[in-house]
Amino acid sequence: QGFFTTTTTTTTTMGSSSVVAMLLPPLLLLLWYSLSLTYFYVSASHFLECAGASSLCLSLQTSEMYAALFQVAVQGVRPRYWFYAAAALSVAGVIVYETSGEGEVGVVVENEEEEEEES
């Protein structure tokens, strides 16, 4: 039993159905992942046309609440009290941003100098 030992291995032949059965779940998972990312990016670009980037970021921060609701409803795990404070701040941020009225999307502000040059 030295450093360079030779080992013999036996190879077994796998049927084509077992190879397909072995590769199908990871391939389906990869397909699902690719489709969900494509859907997210298309949805995010559409959302950015309708609302602003700040609104998108605030909405993505509130997605943690859905994960917490899943934990409470399905797994029976209660989040710590810091989660509720963070969730309240996220909701307050969304409310403040939506009711402020500043930075409205779709309003084109043109430079006054450009308007004078065109006249």
Coordinates of N, CA and C in Angstrom, one line a residue:
Q1 N 0.8 -1.2 0.0 CA 0.0 0.0 0.0 C 0.9 1.2 0.0
G2 N 1.5 1.5 -1.1 CA 2.3 2.7 -1.2 C 1.6 3.9 -1.7
F3 N 2.3 4.9 -2.1 CA 1.7 6.1 -2.6 C 1.0 6.0 -3.9
F4 N 1.6 5.2 -4.8 CA 1.0 4.9 -6.1 C 0.4 3.6 -6.1
T5 N -0.8 3.5 -5.6 CA -1.5 2.2 -5.7 C -2.5 2.2 -6.8
T6 N -2.7 1.0 -7.3 CA -3.7 0.9 -8.4 C -4.9 0.3 -7.8
T7 N -6.0 0.8 -8.2 CA -7.3 0.2 -7.8 C -8.1 -0.2 -9.0
T8 N -8.8 -1.2 -8.9 CA -9.6 -1.6 -10.0 C -11.1 -1.2 -9.6
T9 N -11.7 -0.7 -10.6 CA -13.1 -0.4 -10.4 C -14.0 -1.1 -11.4
T10 N -15.1 -1.4 -11.0 CA -16.1 -2.1 -11.9 C -17.1 -1.1 -12.3
T11 N -17.4 -1.1 -13.6 CA -18.3 -0.2 -14.1 C -19.6 -0.9 -14.4
T12 N -20.7 -0.3 -14.0 CA -22.0 -0.9 -14.3 C -22.6 0.0 -15.4
T13 N -23.4 -0.7 -16.2 CA -24.1 0.0 -17.3 C -25.4 0.5 -16.7
M14 N -25.7 1.7 -17.0 CA -27.0 2.2 -16.6 C -27.9 2.3 -17.8
G15 N -29.1 2.0 -17.6 CA -30.1 2.0 -18.7 C -30.4 3.5 -19.1
S16 N -30.9 3.7 -20.3 CA -31.2 5.0 -20.7 C -32.3 5.6 -19.9
S17 N -33.2 4.8 -19.4 CA -34.3 5.3 -18.6 C -33.9 5.8 -17.2
S18 N -32.9 5.1 -16.7 CA -32.3 5.6 -15.4 C -31.5 6.9 -15.5
V19 N -30.9 7.1 -16.6 CA -30.1 8.3 -16.9 C -31.1 9.5 -17.0
V20 N -32.2 9.2 -17.8 CA -33.2 10.3 -17.9 C -33.9 10.6 -16.6
A21 N -34.1 9.5 -15.8 CA -34.8 9.8 -14.5 C -33.8 10.5 -13.6
M22 N -32.5 10.3 -13.7 CA -31.6 11.0 -12.9 C -31.4 12.4 -13.3
L23 N -31.4 12.7 -14.6 CA -31.1 14.1 -15.1 C -32.4 14.9 -15.2
L24 N -33.6 14.3 -15.2 CA -34.8 15.1 -15.4 C -35.1 16.1 -14.3
P25 N -35.0 15.7 -13.0 CA -35.3 16.7 -12.0 C -34.4 17.9 -12.0
P26 N -33.0 17.8 -12.1 CA -32.2 19.0 -12.2 C -32.5 19.8 -13.4
L27 N -32.8 19.2 -14.5 CA -33.1 20.0 -15.8 C -34.4 20.7 -15.6
L28 N -35.4 20.1 -15.0 CA -36.6 20.8 -14.8 C -36.5 22.0 -13.8
L29 N -35.6 21.7 -12.8 CA -35.4 22.8 -11.8 C -34.6 24.0 -12.5
L30 N -33.7 23.7 -13.4 CA -33.0 24.7 -14.1 C -33.9 25.5 -15.0
L31 N -34.8 24.8 -15.7 CA -35.8 25.4 -16.6 C -36.7 26.3 -15.8
W32 N -37.2 25.8 -14.6 CA -38.1 26.6 -13.8 C -37.3 27.9 -13.3
Y33 N -36.1 27.7 -12.9 CA -35.3 28.9 -12.4 C -35.1 29.9 -13.5
S34 N -34.8 29.4 -14.7 CA -34.6 30.3 -15.9 C -35.9 31.1 -16.2
L35 N -37.0 30.4 -16.2 CA -38.3 31.0 -16.5 C -38.7 32.0 -15.5
S36 N -38.5 31.7 -14.2 CA -38.8 32.6 -13.1 C -38.0 33.8 -13.2
L37 N -36.7 33.7 -13.5 CA -35.8 34.9 -13.6 C -36.2 35.8 -14.8
T38 N -36.6 35.1 -15.9 CA -37.0 35.9 -17.0 C -38.3 36.6 -16.7
Y39 N -39.2 36.0 -16.0 CA -40.5 36.6 -15.6 C -40.2 37.8 -14.7
F40 N -39.3 37.6 -13.8 CA -39.0 38.7 -12.8 C -38.4 39.9 -13.5
Y41 N -37.5 39.7 -14.5 CA -36.8 40.8 -15.1 C -37.8 41.5 -16.1
V42 N -38.7 40.8 -16.7 CA -39.7 41.4 -17.6 C -40.7 42.2 -16.7
S43 N -41.1 41.6 -15.6 CA -42.0 42.3 -14.7 C -41.4 43.5 -14.1
A44 N -40.1 43.4 -13.7 CA -39.4 44.6 -13.1 C -39.3 45.7 -14.1
S45 N -39.0 45.4 -15.3 CA -38.9 46.5 -16.3 C -40.2 47.1 -16.6
H46 N -41.3 46.3 -16.6 CA -42.6 46.9 -16.7 C -43.0 47.7 -15.5
F47 N -42.6 47.3 -14.3 CA -42.9 48.0 -13.1 C -42.1 49.3 -13.1
L48 N -40.9 49.3 -13.6 CA -40.1 50.5 -13.6 C -40.7 51.6 -14.6
E49 N -41.4 51.1 -15.7 CA -42.1 52.0 -16.6 C -43.2 52.7 -15.9
C50 N -43.9 52.0 -15.0 CA -45.1 52.5 -14.3 C -44.8 53.3 -13.1
A51 N -43.8 52.8 -12.3 CA -43.4 53.4 -11.1 C -41.9 53.7 -11.1
G52 N -41.4 54.2 -10.0 CA -39.9 54.5 -10.0 C -39.1 53.4 -9.4
A53 N -37.8 53.6 -9.4 CA -36.9 52.6 -8.9 C -37.0 52.5 -7.3
S54 N -37.2 53.7 -6.7 CA -37.4 53.7 -5.3 C -38.6 52.8 -4.8
S55 N -39.7 53.0 -5.6 CA -40.8 52.2 -5.3 C -40.6 50.7 -5.5
L56 N -39.8 50.3 -6.5 CA -39.5 48.9 -6.7 C -38.6 48.4 -5.6
C57 N -37.7 49.2 -5.1 CA -36.8 48.7 -4.0 C -37.6 48.6 -2.7
L58 N -38.5 49.5 -2.4 CA -39.4 49.4 -1.3 C -40.3 48.2 -1.4
S59 N -40.8 47.9 -2.5 CA -41.7 46.8 -2.7 C -40.9 45.5 -2.5
L60 N -39.7 45.4 -3.0 CA -38.9 44.2 -2.8 C -38.5 44.0 -1.4
Q61 N -38.3 45.1 -0.6 CA -38.1 44.9 0.8 C -39.2 44.4 1.6
T62 N -40.4 44.7 1.1 CA -41.6 44.1 1.8 C -41.8 42.7 1.5
S63 N -41.1 42.1 0.5 CA -41.3 40.7 0.2 C -40.8 39.8 1.3
E64 N -40.0 40.3 2.3 CA -39.6 39.5 3.4 C -40.8 39.2 4.3
M65 N -41.9 40.0 4.3 CA -43.1 39.8 5.0 C -43.8 38.5 4.5
Y66 N -43.8 38.3 3.2 CA -44.4 37.1 2.7 C -43.7 35.9 3.1
A67 N -42.4 35.9 3.2 CA -41.6 34.8 3.7 C -41.9 34.5 5.2
A68 N -42.1 35.6 6.0 CA -42.4 35.4 7.4 C -43.8 34.9 7.6
L69 N -44.7 35.3 6.7 CA -46.1 34.8 6.8 C -46.1 33.3 6.5
F70 N -45.3 32.9 5.5 CA -45.1 31.5 5.2 C -44.6 30.7 6.3
Q71 N -43.6 31.2 7.0 CA -43.0 30.5 8.2 C -44.0 30.4 9.3
V72 N -44.8 31.4 9.5 CA -45.8 31.3 10.6 C -46.9 30.4 10.2
A73 N -47.4 30.5 9.0 CA -48.6 29.7 8.6 C -48.2 28.2 8.3
V74 N -47.1 27.9 7.7 CA -46.8 26.6 7.3 C -45.9 25.9 8.3
Q75 N -44.9 26.5 8.7 CA -43.9 25.9 9.5 C -44.1 26.1 11.0
G76 N -44.9 27.1 11.4 CA -45.2 27.3 12.8 C -44.1 28.0 13.5
V77 N -43.2 28.7 12.8 CA -42.0 29.4 13.4 C -42.4 30.8 13.5
R78 N -42.2 31.4 14.6 CA -42.5 32.8 14.8 C -41.2 33.6 14.7
P79 N -41.2 34.7 14.0 CA -40.0 35.6 13.9 C -39.8 36.3 15.2
R80 N -38.6 36.8 15.4 CA -38.3 37.6 16.6 C -38.9 39.0 16.4
Y81 N -38.9 39.7 17.6 CA -39.6 41.0 17.6 C -38.9 42.0 16.7
W82 N -37.6 41.8 16.4 CA -36.9 42.8 15.5 C -37.5 42.8 14.1
F83 N -38.0 41.6 13.7 CA -38.6 41.5 12.4 C -39.8 42.4 12.3
Y84 N -40.6 42.4 13.3 CA -41.9 43.3 13.3 C -41.5 44.8 13.2
A85 N -40.4 45.1 13.9 CA -40.0 46.5 13.8 C -39.5 46.9 12.4
A86 N -38.8 46.0 11.8 CA -38.3 46.2 10.5 C -39.4 46.2 9.5
A87 N -40.4 45.3 9.6 CA -41.5 45.3 8.7 C -42.3 46.6 8.9
A88 N -42.5 47.1 10.1 CA -43.3 48.3 10.3 C -42.6 49.5 9.6
L89 N -41.2 49.5 9.7 CA -40.5 50.6 9.0 C -40.6 50.5 7.5
S90 N -40.6 49.3 7.0 CA -40.7 49.1 5.5 C -42.0 49.6 5.0
V91 N -43.1 49.2 5.8 CA -44.4 49.6 5.4 C -44.6 51.1 5.5
A92 N -44.0 51.7 6.6 CA -44.0 53.1 6.7 C -43.3 53.8 5.6
G93 N -42.2 53.3 5.2 CA -41.4 53.8 4.0 C -42.2 53.8 2.8
V94 N -43.0 52.7 2.5 CA -43.8 52.6 1.3 C -44.9 53.7 1.4
I95 N -45.5 53.8 2.6 CA -46.6 54.8 2.7 C -46.1 56.2 2.5
V96 N -45.0 56.5 3.2 CA -44.4 57.9 3.0 C -44.1 58.2 1.6
Y97 N -43.5 57.2 0.9 CA -43.0 57.4 -0.5 C -44.2 57.6 -1.4
E98 N -45.3 56.8 -1.2 CA -46.4 56.9 -2.1 C -47.3 58.1 -1.8
T99 N -47.3 58.6 -0.6 CA -48.1 59.8 -0.3 C -47.4 61.1 -0.5
S100 N -46.1 61.1 -0.7 CA -45.3 62.3 -0.7 C -45.6 63.1 -2.0
G101 N -45.8 62.4 -3.1 CA -46.1 63.1 -4.4 C -44.9 63.6 -5.1
E102 N -43.7 63.6 -4.5 CA -42.5 64.1 -5.1 C -41.9 63.0 -6.0
G103 N -41.3 63.4 -7.0 CA -40.6 62.4 -7.9 C -41.6 61.6 -8.7
E104 N -42.7 62.2 -9.2 CA -43.7 61.4 -9.9 C -43.1 60.9 -11.2
V105 N -43.4 59.7 -11.5 CA -42.9 59.1 -12.8 C -43.8 59.6 -13.9
G106 N -43.2 59.8 -15.0 CA -43.9 60.1 -16.2 C -44.0 61.6 -16.5
V107 N -43.6 62.4 -15.5 CA -43.6 63.9 -15.7 C -42.2 64.3 -16.3
V108 N -42.3 64.8 -17.4 CA -41.1 65.2 -18.1 C -40.8 66.7 -17.8
V109 N -39.6 66.9 -17.2 CA -39.2 68.3 -16.9 C -38.1 68.7 -17.9
E110 N -38.5 69.7 -18.7 CA -37.5 70.1 -19.7 C -36.7 71.3 -19.2
N111 N -35.6 71.4 -19.7 CA -34.7 72.5 -19.3 C -35.2 73.8 -20.0
E112 N -35.3 74.9 -19.2 CA -35.9 76.1 -19.7 C -35.0 76.7 -20.8
E113 N -33.7 76.5 -20.7 CA -32.8 77.1 -21.7 C -33.0 76.4 -23.1
E114 N -33.3 75.1 -23.1 CA -33.6 74.5 -24.3 C -34.8 75.0 -25.0
E115 N -35.9 75.3 -24.2 CA -37.1 75.8 -24.7 C -36.9 77.2 -25.3
E116 N -36.0 78.1 -24.7 CA -35.8 79.4 -25.2 C -35.0 79.3 -26.5
E117 N -34.1 78.4 -26.7 CA -33.3 78.2 -27.9 C -34.2 77.8 -29.0
E118 N -35.2 76.9 -28.8 CA -36.0 76.4 -29.8 C -37.0 77.5 -30.3
S119 N -37.3 78.5 -29.5 CA -38.3 79.6 -29.9 C -37.7 80.6 -30.8

